[in-house]
XYZ file of C-alpha atoms in Angstrom:
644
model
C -42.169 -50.878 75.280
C -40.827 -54.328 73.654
C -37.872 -53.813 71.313
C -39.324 -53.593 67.938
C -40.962 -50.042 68.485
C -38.170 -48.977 70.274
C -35.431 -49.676 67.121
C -38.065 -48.310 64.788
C -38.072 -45.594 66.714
C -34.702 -44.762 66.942
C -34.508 -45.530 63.109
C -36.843 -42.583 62.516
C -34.490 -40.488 65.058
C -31.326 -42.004 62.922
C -32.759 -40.315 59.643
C -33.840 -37.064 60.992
C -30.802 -36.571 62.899
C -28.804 -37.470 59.699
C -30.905 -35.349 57.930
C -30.130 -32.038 60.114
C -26.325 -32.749 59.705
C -26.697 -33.091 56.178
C -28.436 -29.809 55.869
C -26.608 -28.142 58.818
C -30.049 -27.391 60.853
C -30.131 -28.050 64.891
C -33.494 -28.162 64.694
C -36.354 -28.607 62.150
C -39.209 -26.186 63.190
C -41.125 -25.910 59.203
C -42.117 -29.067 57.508
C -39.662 -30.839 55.312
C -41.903 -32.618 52.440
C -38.704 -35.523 52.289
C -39.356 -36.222 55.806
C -42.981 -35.890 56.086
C -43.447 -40.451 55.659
C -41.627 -40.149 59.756
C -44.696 -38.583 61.047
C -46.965 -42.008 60.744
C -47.543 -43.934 63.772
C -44.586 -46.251 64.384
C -46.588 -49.683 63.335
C -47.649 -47.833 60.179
C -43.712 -47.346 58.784
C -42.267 -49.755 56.259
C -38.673 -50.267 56.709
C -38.103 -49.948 53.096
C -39.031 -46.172 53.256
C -36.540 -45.942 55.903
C -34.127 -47.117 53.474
C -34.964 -45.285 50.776
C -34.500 -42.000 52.766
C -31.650 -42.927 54.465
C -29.210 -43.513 51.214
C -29.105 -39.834 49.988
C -28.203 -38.846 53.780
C -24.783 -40.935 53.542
C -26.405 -43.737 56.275
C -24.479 -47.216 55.782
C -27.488 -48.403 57.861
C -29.875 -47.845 59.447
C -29.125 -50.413 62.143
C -29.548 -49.029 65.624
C -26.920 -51.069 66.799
C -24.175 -50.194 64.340
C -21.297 -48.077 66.029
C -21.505 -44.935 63.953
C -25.928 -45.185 64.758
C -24.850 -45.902 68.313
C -22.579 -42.399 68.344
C -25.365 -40.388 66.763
C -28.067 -42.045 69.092
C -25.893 -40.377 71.646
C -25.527 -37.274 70.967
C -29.083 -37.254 69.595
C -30.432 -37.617 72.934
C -27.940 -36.124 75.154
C -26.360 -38.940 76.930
C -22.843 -39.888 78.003
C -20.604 -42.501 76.443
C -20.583 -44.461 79.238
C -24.453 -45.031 78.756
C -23.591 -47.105 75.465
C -23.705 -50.547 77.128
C -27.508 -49.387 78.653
C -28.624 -48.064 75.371
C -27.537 -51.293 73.565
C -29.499 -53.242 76.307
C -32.816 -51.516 75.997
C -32.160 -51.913 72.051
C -31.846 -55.274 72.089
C -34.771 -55.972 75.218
C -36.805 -53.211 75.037
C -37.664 -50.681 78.156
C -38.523 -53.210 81.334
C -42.240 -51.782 82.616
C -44.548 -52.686 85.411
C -48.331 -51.576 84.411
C -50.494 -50.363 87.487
C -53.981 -50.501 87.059
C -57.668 -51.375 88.634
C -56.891 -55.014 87.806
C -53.732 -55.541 89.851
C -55.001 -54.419 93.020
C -53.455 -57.098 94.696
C -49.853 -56.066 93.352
C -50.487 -52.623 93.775
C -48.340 -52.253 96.970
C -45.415 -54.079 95.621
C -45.737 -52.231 92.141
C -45.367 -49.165 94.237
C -43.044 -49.872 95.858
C -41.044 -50.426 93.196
C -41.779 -47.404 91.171
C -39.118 -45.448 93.006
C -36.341 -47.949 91.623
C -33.349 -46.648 89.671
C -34.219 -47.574 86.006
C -37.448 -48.351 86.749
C -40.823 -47.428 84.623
C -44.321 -47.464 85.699
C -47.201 -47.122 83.799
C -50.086 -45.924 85.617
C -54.078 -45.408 84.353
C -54.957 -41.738 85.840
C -56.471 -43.351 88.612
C -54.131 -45.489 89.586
C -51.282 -44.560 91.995
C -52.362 -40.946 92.663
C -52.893 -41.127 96.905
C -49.260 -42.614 97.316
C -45.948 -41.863 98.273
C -43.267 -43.134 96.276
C -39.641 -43.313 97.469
C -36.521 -42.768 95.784
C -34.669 -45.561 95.304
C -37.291 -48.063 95.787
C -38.492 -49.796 99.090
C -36.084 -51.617 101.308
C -36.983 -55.177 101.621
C -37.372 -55.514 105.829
C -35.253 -58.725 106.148
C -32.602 -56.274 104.639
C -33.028 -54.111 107.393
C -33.423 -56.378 109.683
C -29.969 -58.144 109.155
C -28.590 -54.653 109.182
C -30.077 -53.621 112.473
C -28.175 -56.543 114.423
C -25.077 -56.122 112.363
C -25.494 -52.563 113.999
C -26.233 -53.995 117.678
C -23.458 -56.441 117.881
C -21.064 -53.082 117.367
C -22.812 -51.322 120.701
C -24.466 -48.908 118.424
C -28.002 -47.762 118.445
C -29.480 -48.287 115.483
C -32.918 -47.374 115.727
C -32.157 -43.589 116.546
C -30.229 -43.634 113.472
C -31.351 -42.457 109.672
C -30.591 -44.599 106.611
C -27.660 -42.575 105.506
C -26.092 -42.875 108.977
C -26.029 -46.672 109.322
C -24.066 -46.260 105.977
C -21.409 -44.560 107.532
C -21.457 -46.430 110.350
C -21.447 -49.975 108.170
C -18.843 -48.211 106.177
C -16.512 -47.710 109.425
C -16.954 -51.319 110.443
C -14.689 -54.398 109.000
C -16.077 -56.345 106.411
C -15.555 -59.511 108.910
C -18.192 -58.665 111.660
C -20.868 -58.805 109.228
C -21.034 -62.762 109.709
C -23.830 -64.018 107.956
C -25.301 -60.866 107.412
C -22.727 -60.169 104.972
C -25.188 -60.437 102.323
C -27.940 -58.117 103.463
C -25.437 -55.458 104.442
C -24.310 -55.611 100.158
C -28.324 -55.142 99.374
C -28.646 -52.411 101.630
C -25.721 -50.867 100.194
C -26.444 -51.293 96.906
C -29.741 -49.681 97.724
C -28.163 -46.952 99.137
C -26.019 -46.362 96.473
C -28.767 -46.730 93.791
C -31.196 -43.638 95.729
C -28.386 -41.394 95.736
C -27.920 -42.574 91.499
C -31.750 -41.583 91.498
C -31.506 -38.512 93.213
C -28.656 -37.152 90.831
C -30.544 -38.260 87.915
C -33.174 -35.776 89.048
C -35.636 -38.325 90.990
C -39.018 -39.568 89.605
C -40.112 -38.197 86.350
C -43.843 -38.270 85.798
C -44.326 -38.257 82.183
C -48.377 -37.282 81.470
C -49.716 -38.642 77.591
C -52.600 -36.521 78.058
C -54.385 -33.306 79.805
C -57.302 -34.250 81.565
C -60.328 -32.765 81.621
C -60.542 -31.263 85.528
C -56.866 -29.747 86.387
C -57.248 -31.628 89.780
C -56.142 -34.408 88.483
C -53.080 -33.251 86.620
C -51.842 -31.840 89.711
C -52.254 -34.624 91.328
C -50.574 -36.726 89.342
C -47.718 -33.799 88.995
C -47.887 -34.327 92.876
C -46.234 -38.176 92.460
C -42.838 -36.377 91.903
C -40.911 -33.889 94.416
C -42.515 -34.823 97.387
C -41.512 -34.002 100.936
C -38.344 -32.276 99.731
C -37.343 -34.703 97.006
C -35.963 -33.982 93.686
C -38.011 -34.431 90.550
C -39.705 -33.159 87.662
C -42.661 -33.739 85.619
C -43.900 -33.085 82.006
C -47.567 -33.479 80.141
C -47.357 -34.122 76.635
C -50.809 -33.285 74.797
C -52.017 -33.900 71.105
C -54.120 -31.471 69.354
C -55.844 -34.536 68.080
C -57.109 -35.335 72.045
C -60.659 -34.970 73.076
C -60.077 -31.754 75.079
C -58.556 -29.767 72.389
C -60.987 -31.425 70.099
C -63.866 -29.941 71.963
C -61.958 -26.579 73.157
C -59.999 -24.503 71.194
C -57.409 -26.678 69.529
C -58.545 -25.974 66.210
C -56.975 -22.791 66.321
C -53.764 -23.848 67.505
C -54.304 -26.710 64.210
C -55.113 -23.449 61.816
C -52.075 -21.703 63.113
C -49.688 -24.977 62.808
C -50.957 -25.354 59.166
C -50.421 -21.276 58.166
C -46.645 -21.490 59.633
C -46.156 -24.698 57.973
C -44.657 -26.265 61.396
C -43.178 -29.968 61.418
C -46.022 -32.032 62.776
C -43.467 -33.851 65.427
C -41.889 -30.534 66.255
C -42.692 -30.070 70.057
C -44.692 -26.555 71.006
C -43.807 -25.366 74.333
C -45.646 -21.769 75.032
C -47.424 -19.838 77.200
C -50.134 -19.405 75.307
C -50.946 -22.997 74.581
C -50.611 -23.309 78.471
C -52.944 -20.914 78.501
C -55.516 -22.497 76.147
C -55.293 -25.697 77.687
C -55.932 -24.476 81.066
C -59.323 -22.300 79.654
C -60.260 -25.414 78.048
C -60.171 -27.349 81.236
C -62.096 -24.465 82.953
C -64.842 -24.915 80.555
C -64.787 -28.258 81.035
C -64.855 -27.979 85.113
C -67.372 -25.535 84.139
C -69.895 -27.844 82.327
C -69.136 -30.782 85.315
C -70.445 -28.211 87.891
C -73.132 -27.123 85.678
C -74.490 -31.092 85.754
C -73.735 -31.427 89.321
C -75.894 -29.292 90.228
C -78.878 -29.716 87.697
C -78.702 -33.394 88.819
C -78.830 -32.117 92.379
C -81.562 -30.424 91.791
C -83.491 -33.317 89.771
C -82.853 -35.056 93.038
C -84.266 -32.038 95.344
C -87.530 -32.483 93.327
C -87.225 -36.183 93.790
C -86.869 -36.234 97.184
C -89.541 -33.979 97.927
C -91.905 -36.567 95.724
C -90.770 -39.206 98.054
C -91.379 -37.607 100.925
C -95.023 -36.679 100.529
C -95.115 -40.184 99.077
C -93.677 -41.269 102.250
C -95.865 -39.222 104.758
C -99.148 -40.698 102.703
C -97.947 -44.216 103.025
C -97.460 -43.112 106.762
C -100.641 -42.012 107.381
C -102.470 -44.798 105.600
C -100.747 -47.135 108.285
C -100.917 -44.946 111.109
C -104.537 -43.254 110.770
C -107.360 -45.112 111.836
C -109.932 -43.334 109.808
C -108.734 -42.644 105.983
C -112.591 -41.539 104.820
C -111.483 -37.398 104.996
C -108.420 -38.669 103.313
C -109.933 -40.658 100.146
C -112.524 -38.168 99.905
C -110.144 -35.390 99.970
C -108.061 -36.838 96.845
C -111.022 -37.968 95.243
C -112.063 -34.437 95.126
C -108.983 -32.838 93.698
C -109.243 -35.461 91.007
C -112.867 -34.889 89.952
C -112.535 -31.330 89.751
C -109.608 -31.259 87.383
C -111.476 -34.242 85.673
C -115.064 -32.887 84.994
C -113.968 -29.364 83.767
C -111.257 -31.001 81.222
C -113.626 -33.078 80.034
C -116.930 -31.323 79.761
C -114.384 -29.270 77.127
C -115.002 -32.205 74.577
C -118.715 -31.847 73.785
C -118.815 -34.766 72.112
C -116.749 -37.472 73.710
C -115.889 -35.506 76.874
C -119.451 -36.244 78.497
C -119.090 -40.452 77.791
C -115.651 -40.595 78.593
C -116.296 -39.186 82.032
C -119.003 -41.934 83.011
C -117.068 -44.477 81.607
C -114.063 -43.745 84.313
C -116.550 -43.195 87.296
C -118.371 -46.342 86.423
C -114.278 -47.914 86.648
C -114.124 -45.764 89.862
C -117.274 -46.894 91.211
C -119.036 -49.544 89.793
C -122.445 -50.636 90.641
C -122.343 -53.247 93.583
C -124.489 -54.564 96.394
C -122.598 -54.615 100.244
C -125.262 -55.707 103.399
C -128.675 -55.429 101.272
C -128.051 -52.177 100.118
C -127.553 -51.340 96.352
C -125.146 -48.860 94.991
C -125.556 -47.848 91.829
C -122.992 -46.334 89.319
C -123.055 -42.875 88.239
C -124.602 -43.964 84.717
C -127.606 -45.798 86.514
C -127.937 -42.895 88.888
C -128.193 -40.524 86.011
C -131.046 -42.732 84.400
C -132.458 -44.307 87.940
C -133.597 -40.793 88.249
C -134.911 -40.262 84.441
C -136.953 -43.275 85.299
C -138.335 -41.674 87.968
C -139.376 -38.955 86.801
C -141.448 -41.010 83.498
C -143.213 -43.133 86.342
C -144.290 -39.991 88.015
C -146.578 -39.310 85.083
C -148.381 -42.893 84.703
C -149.947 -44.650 88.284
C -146.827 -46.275 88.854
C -147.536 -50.037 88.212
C -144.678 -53.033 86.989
C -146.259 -52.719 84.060
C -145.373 -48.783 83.495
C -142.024 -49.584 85.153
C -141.626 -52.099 82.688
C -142.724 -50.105 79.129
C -140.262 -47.248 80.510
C -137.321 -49.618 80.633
C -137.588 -51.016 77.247
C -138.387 -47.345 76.309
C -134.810 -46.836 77.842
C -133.110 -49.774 76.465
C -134.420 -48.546 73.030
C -133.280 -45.031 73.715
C -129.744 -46.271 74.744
C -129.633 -48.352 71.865
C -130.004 -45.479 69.343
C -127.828 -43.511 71.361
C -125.023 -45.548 71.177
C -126.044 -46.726 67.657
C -125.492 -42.565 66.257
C -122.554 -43.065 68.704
C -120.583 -45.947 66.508
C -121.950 -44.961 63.259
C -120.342 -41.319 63.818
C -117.129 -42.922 65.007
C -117.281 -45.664 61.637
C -117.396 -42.265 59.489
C -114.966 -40.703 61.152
C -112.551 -43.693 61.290
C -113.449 -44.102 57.580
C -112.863 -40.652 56.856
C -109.137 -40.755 58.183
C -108.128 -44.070 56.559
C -109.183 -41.973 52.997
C -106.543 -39.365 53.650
C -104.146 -42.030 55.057
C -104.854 -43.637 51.828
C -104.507 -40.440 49.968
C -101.893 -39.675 51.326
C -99.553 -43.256 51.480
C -100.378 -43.031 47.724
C -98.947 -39.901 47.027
C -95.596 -40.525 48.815
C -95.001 -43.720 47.834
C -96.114 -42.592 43.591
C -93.164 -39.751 44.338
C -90.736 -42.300 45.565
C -92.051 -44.352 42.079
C -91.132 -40.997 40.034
C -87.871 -40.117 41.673
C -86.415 -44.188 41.071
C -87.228 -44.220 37.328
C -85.425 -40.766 37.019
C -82.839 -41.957 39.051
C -82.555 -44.704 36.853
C -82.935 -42.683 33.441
C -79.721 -40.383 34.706
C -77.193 -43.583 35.328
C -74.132 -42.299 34.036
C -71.640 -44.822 31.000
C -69.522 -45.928 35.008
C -72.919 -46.786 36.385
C -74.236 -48.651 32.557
C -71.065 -50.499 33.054
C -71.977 -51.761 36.969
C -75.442 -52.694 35.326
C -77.067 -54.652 37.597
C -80.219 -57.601 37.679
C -83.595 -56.849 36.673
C -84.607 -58.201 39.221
C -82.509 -56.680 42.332
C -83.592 -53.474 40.497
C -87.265 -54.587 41.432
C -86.812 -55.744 44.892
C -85.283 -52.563 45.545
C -87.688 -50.376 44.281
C -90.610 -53.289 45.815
C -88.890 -52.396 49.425
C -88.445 -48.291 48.324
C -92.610 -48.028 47.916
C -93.209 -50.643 50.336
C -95.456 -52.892 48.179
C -94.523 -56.818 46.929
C -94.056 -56.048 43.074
C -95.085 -58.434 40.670
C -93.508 -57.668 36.700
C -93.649 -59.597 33.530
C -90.460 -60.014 31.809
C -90.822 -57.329 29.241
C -91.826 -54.852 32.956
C -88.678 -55.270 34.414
C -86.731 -55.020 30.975
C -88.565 -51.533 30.818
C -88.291 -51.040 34.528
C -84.261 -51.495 34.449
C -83.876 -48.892 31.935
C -86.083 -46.455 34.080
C -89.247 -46.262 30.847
C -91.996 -44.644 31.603
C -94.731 -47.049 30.207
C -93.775 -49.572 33.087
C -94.747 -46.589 35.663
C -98.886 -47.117 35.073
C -99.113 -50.699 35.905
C -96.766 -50.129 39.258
C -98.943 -47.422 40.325
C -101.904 -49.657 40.077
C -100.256 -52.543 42.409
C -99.549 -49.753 44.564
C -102.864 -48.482 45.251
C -104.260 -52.115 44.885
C -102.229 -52.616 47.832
C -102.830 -49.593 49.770
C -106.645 -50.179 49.304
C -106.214 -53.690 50.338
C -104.377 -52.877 53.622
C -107.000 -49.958 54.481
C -109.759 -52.598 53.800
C -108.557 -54.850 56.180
C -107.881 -52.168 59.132
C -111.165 -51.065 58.292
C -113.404 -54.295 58.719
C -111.333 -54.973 61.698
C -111.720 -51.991 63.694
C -115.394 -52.107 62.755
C -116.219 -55.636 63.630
C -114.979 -55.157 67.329
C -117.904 -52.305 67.185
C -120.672 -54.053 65.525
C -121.978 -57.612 66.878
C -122.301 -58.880 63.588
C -121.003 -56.514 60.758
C -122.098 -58.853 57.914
C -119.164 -58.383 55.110
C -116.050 -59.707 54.970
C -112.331 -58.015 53.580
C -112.943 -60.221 50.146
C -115.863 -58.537 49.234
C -114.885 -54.983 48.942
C -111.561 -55.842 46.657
C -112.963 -54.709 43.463
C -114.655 -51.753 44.837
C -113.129 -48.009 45.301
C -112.745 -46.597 48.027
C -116.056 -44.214 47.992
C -117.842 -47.384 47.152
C -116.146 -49.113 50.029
C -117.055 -46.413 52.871
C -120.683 -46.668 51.712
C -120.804 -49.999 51.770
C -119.399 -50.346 55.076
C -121.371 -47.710 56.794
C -124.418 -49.604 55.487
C -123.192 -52.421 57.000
C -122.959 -50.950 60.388
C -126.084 -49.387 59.964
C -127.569 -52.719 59.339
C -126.198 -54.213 61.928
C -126.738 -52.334 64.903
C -130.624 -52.388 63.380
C -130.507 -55.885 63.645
C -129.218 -55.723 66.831
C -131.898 -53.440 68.122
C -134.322 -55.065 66.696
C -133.365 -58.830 68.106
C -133.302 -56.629 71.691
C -136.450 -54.291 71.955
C -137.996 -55.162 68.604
C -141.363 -56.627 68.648
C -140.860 -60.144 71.205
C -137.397 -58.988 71.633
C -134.983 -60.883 73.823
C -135.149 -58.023 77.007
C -139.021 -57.897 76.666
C -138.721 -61.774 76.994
C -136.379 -61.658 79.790
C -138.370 -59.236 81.707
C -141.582 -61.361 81.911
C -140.542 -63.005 84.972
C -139.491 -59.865 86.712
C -142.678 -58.314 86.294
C -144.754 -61.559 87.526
C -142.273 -61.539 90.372
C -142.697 -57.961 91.083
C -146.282 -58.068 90.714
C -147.611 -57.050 94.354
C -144.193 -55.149 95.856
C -144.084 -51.448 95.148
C -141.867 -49.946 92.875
C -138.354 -48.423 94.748
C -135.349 -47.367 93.631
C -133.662 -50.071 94.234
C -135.711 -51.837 92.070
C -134.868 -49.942 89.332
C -131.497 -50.495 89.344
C -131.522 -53.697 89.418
C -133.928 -54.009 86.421
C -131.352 -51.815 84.963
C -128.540 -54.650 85.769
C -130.392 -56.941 84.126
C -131.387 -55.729 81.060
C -127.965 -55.021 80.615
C -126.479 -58.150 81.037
C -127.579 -61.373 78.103
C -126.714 -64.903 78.577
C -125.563 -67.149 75.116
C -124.347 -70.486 74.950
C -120.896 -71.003 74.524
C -117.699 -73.593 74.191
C -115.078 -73.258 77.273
C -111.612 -73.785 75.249
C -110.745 -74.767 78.972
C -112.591 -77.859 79.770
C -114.178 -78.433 76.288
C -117.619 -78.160 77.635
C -120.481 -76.124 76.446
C -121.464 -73.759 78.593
C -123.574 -70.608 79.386
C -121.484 -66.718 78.510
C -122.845 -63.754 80.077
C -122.515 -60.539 78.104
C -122.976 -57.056 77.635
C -125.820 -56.289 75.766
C -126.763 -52.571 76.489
C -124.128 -49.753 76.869
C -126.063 -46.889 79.103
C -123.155 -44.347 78.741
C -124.084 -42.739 75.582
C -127.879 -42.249 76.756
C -126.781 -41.366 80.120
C -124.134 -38.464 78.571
C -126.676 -36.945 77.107
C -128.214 -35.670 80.530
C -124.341 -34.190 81.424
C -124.707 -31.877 78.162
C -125.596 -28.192 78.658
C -125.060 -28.729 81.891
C -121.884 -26.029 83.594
C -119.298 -27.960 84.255
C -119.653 -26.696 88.194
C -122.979 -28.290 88.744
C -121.814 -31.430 86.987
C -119.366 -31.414 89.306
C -120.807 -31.492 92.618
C -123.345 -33.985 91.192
C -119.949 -36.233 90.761
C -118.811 -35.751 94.014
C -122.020 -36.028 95.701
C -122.915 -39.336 94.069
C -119.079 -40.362 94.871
């Protein structure tokens, strides 16, 4: 501690002290309202106070340093006259300290030893310093030894079979004059000497704990520092009611009690049954470690277990020379968790599932051989079953695929105009519902504002911060006349009308937007744009929009399979190529392929070069679903892994 906090506190130990003599007490147990100011922290006290309480208690000064201060200091803390001089040192210097911590591991030995010093203090973190032995009286320096080793020779003596204490006496017995020039280490050793047995009658090392911790391991091993291998000492924890473990455990009863028996705050409680408290609390707290320990061990059982099997797979993948049983095995667990959970969904379910098998397994050609997808499978085989009923030429294979690319047209035209209503359908009670929040927020402001109080008329603030405010409040860029935020500042309800209608203006705006968004990434060409539905409602809006998908996926179909359409157009060369070869499945598929893919010309941001873009033109999921519906899910299954 430097000097200032020490002479404020002995100021604060002046006054109390003078305060008990005055009033003939040897000890103040119950608060004392004149003396309550002492109980601050030491950087919070004003001097001045400590004037001001000293003159009625007959203090000259309160000068730490003053003779009469220096005899009460004293006998205030016990000590002996001759300790005067010390106490006037550390008044004037402060306490000398060495600090042992995590960042001084490089002093850490010579801090140690050290700490066993007469007059020395060490402060230690709890971590620091708790594995070590410290000796009384410090560490003797080994040139000290050293010189007092030969001094010890030269005499005829042994001096390695003696102890410490013994080559005293024996240095003792010898004349000054045969030290030589060892003269000086002989004084250091006896000084040192002299100094452990000044340690060991002050009671040795004194560990002094600011805190309980929370596991009582490491109080008693810090308690452990002092009295070691038959040495004196002593120890002695001093714990707040304010620290985190009687915080969390218990020390609001000990606070309850203190306040009903009206103790003095700085009065020190020494009892059993704190002892007791504070030792539960730690048990609880030990308690709740263990408790963590061992739910994190477990976490880690169930982790290791996950990379073990993860392991072993990764194994076998590099160790087995045929993986087929293997993929098929996994492939197998998947699909029949898969198909069940998603034959559950009548309406999506179906879709969804071709969707991932055509991810899983898309269609591809390997050596001359075809595979198709489970979506061209599906209609490979409804194919096959129309040409069954005509003679089978290109010509019937071709009027069934258009029949098909018309059929999955309409399919997945009912598909998007059911998910534009729906979407439609959920940004009107979004709407509704933003609307009806945001006009509450409106009604709750203007009240707010109607019930400002004469303290809150005088704090009157801007119009216009008023309107911001309420503009970020309802989430919506306000835009007021004059005379609106006059009205709007003394909370009037006439202004309420026209902010509700820039509300919803800007509600209906937003949803418009989403809307024709979400519906042009559906719709090839949707045919409206966001400015065009501003002056509508919504009703009118959601009409106008489903119209506009409807017209544009008829468009669509009709530029595709309509009379001369582009596929019909496309297919002419097939047909003339397939002419004289008979029709096979593989055929089919690729016809399928085909149709599904367009080509349109393009720019290529890339190279700034017009180019041909292939696209997707037919989606053969929706059509394709529809022969997975009414189907149990068990059959559908095998089908999967069959085709798989």
């Amino acid at each position: 501690m430097k000097a200032e906090p020490i002479r404020r506190l002995l100021q604060v130990i002046l006054v109390r002290r003078a305060w008990m003599e005055k009033n003939k007490q040897e000890f103040i147990e119950q608060n004392v309202r004149e003396l309550e100011f002492l109980n601050k922290p030491l950087d919070d006290l004003n001097p001045g106070e400590l004037r001001q309480a000293a003159k009625p208690l007959e203090l000259a000064s309160i000068n730490p340093e003053d003779p009469s201060n220096l005899d009460m200091l004293i006998r205030a803390m016990g000590l002996s006259p001759a300790e005067k001089d010390r106490l006037v040192k550390t008044i004037q210097g402060g306490v000398p300290h060495q600090v042992l911590n995590a960042r001084k591991h490089d002093e850490e030995s010579q801090i140690i030893a050290r700490a066993g010093s007469y007059g020395m203090v060490t402060i230690a973190t709890n971590m620091a310093g708790r594995g070590v032995d410290i000796k009384l009286g410090g560490e003797l320096p080994e040139d000290v030894l050293a010189g007092v080793i030969r001094v010890l020779h030269r005499s005829e003596k042994d001096p390695y079979d003696m102890t410490n204490e013994q080559r005293r006496e024996a240095l003792l017995a010898m004349p000054r004059e045969e030290f030589g020039i060892y003269e000086e280490a002989v004084n250091a050793f006896m000084e040192y000497m002299d100094n452990m047995e000044r340690v060991r009658a002050l009671g040795g090392l004194h560990v002094v704990g600011s805190e309980r911790h929370e596991a009582r391991r490491i109080d008693n091993q810090l308690r452990g520092r002092a009295a070691r291998q038959g040495d004196p000492g002593s120890s002695r924890f001093y714990l707040s009611l304010e620290d985190e473990l009687m915080r969390l455990f218990g020390g609001a009863q000990v606070d309850g009690l203190i306040k009903r028996l009206n103790i003095d705050e700085s009065y020190p409680i020494e009892h059993n049954l704190l002892g007791r408290l504070v030792e539960q609390a730690q048990e609880r707290v030990e308690g709740s470690n263990f408790d963590v320990r061992k739910h994190l061990l477990e976490y880690d059982d169930v982790l290791n277990t996950q990379r073990k099997r993860i392991y072993e797979q990764r194994d076998r993948v590099f160790t087995k020379p045929d993986l087929t049983d293997d993929v098929l095995e996994m492939l197998e667990t998947d699909l029949n968790l898969r198909v069940p959970e998603a034959l559950k969904d009548e309406e999506e379910g179906p879709w969804k599932l071709l969707a991932f098998m055509d991810e899983v397994q898309p269609t591809f050609d390997y050596e001359g051989v075809l595979y198709p997808s489970l979506t061209q499978r599906l209609l490979v085989d409804d194919l096959k079953k129309q040409l069954e009923k005509t003679p089978g030429t290109v010509y019937d294979m071709r009027e069934a695929c258009l029949d098909l690319a018309g059929r999955a047209l309409q399919a997945e035209r009912e598909h998007i105009v059911k998910a534009a209503r729906t979407l439609l359908d959920k940004m009107s009670e979004a709407l509704e519902r933003q609307r009806d929040d945001r006009f509450e927020v409106l009604g709750n402001y203007l009240e707010s504002l109607q019930s400002k109080d004469e303290e809150d008329q005088a704090l009157q603030r801007r119009p216009q911060e008023i309107a911001e405010e309420l503009s970020a409040l309802v989430h919506t860029p306000l835009r007021l006349t004059s005379e609106q935020l006059r009205q709007l500042a003394s909370g009037q309800e006439t202004v309420k009308e026209p902010i509700e209608e820039q509300i919803e203006n800007n509600l209906l705006n937003i949803a418009i937007v989403r809307s024709v968004t979400a519906l042009e990434h559906r719709v090839e060409n949707l045919g409206i744009k966001a400015g065009q539905l501003q002056s509508l409602n919504w009703q009118e809006i959601s009409e106008t929009l489903l119209q506009s998908v409807e017209s544009g996926l008829e468009a669509q179909a009709d530029r595709l399979v309509g009379e001369n359409g582009q596929i019909a157009r496309d297919l002419e060369p097939w047909v003339e190529k397939l002419k004289d070869v008979p029709i096979v499945e593989r055929n089919l598929a690729a016809m399928l392929s085909f149709m599904a893919q367009g080509t349109r010309m393009g720019f290529d941001k890339r190279t700034h070069r017009q180019s041909t873009l292939r696209f997707t033109r037919l989606n053969y999921v929706f059509l394709a679903a529809r022969e997975l519906e009414d189907r149990p899910a068990k059959e559908v299954a095998e089908q999967v892994l069959e085709h798989a």
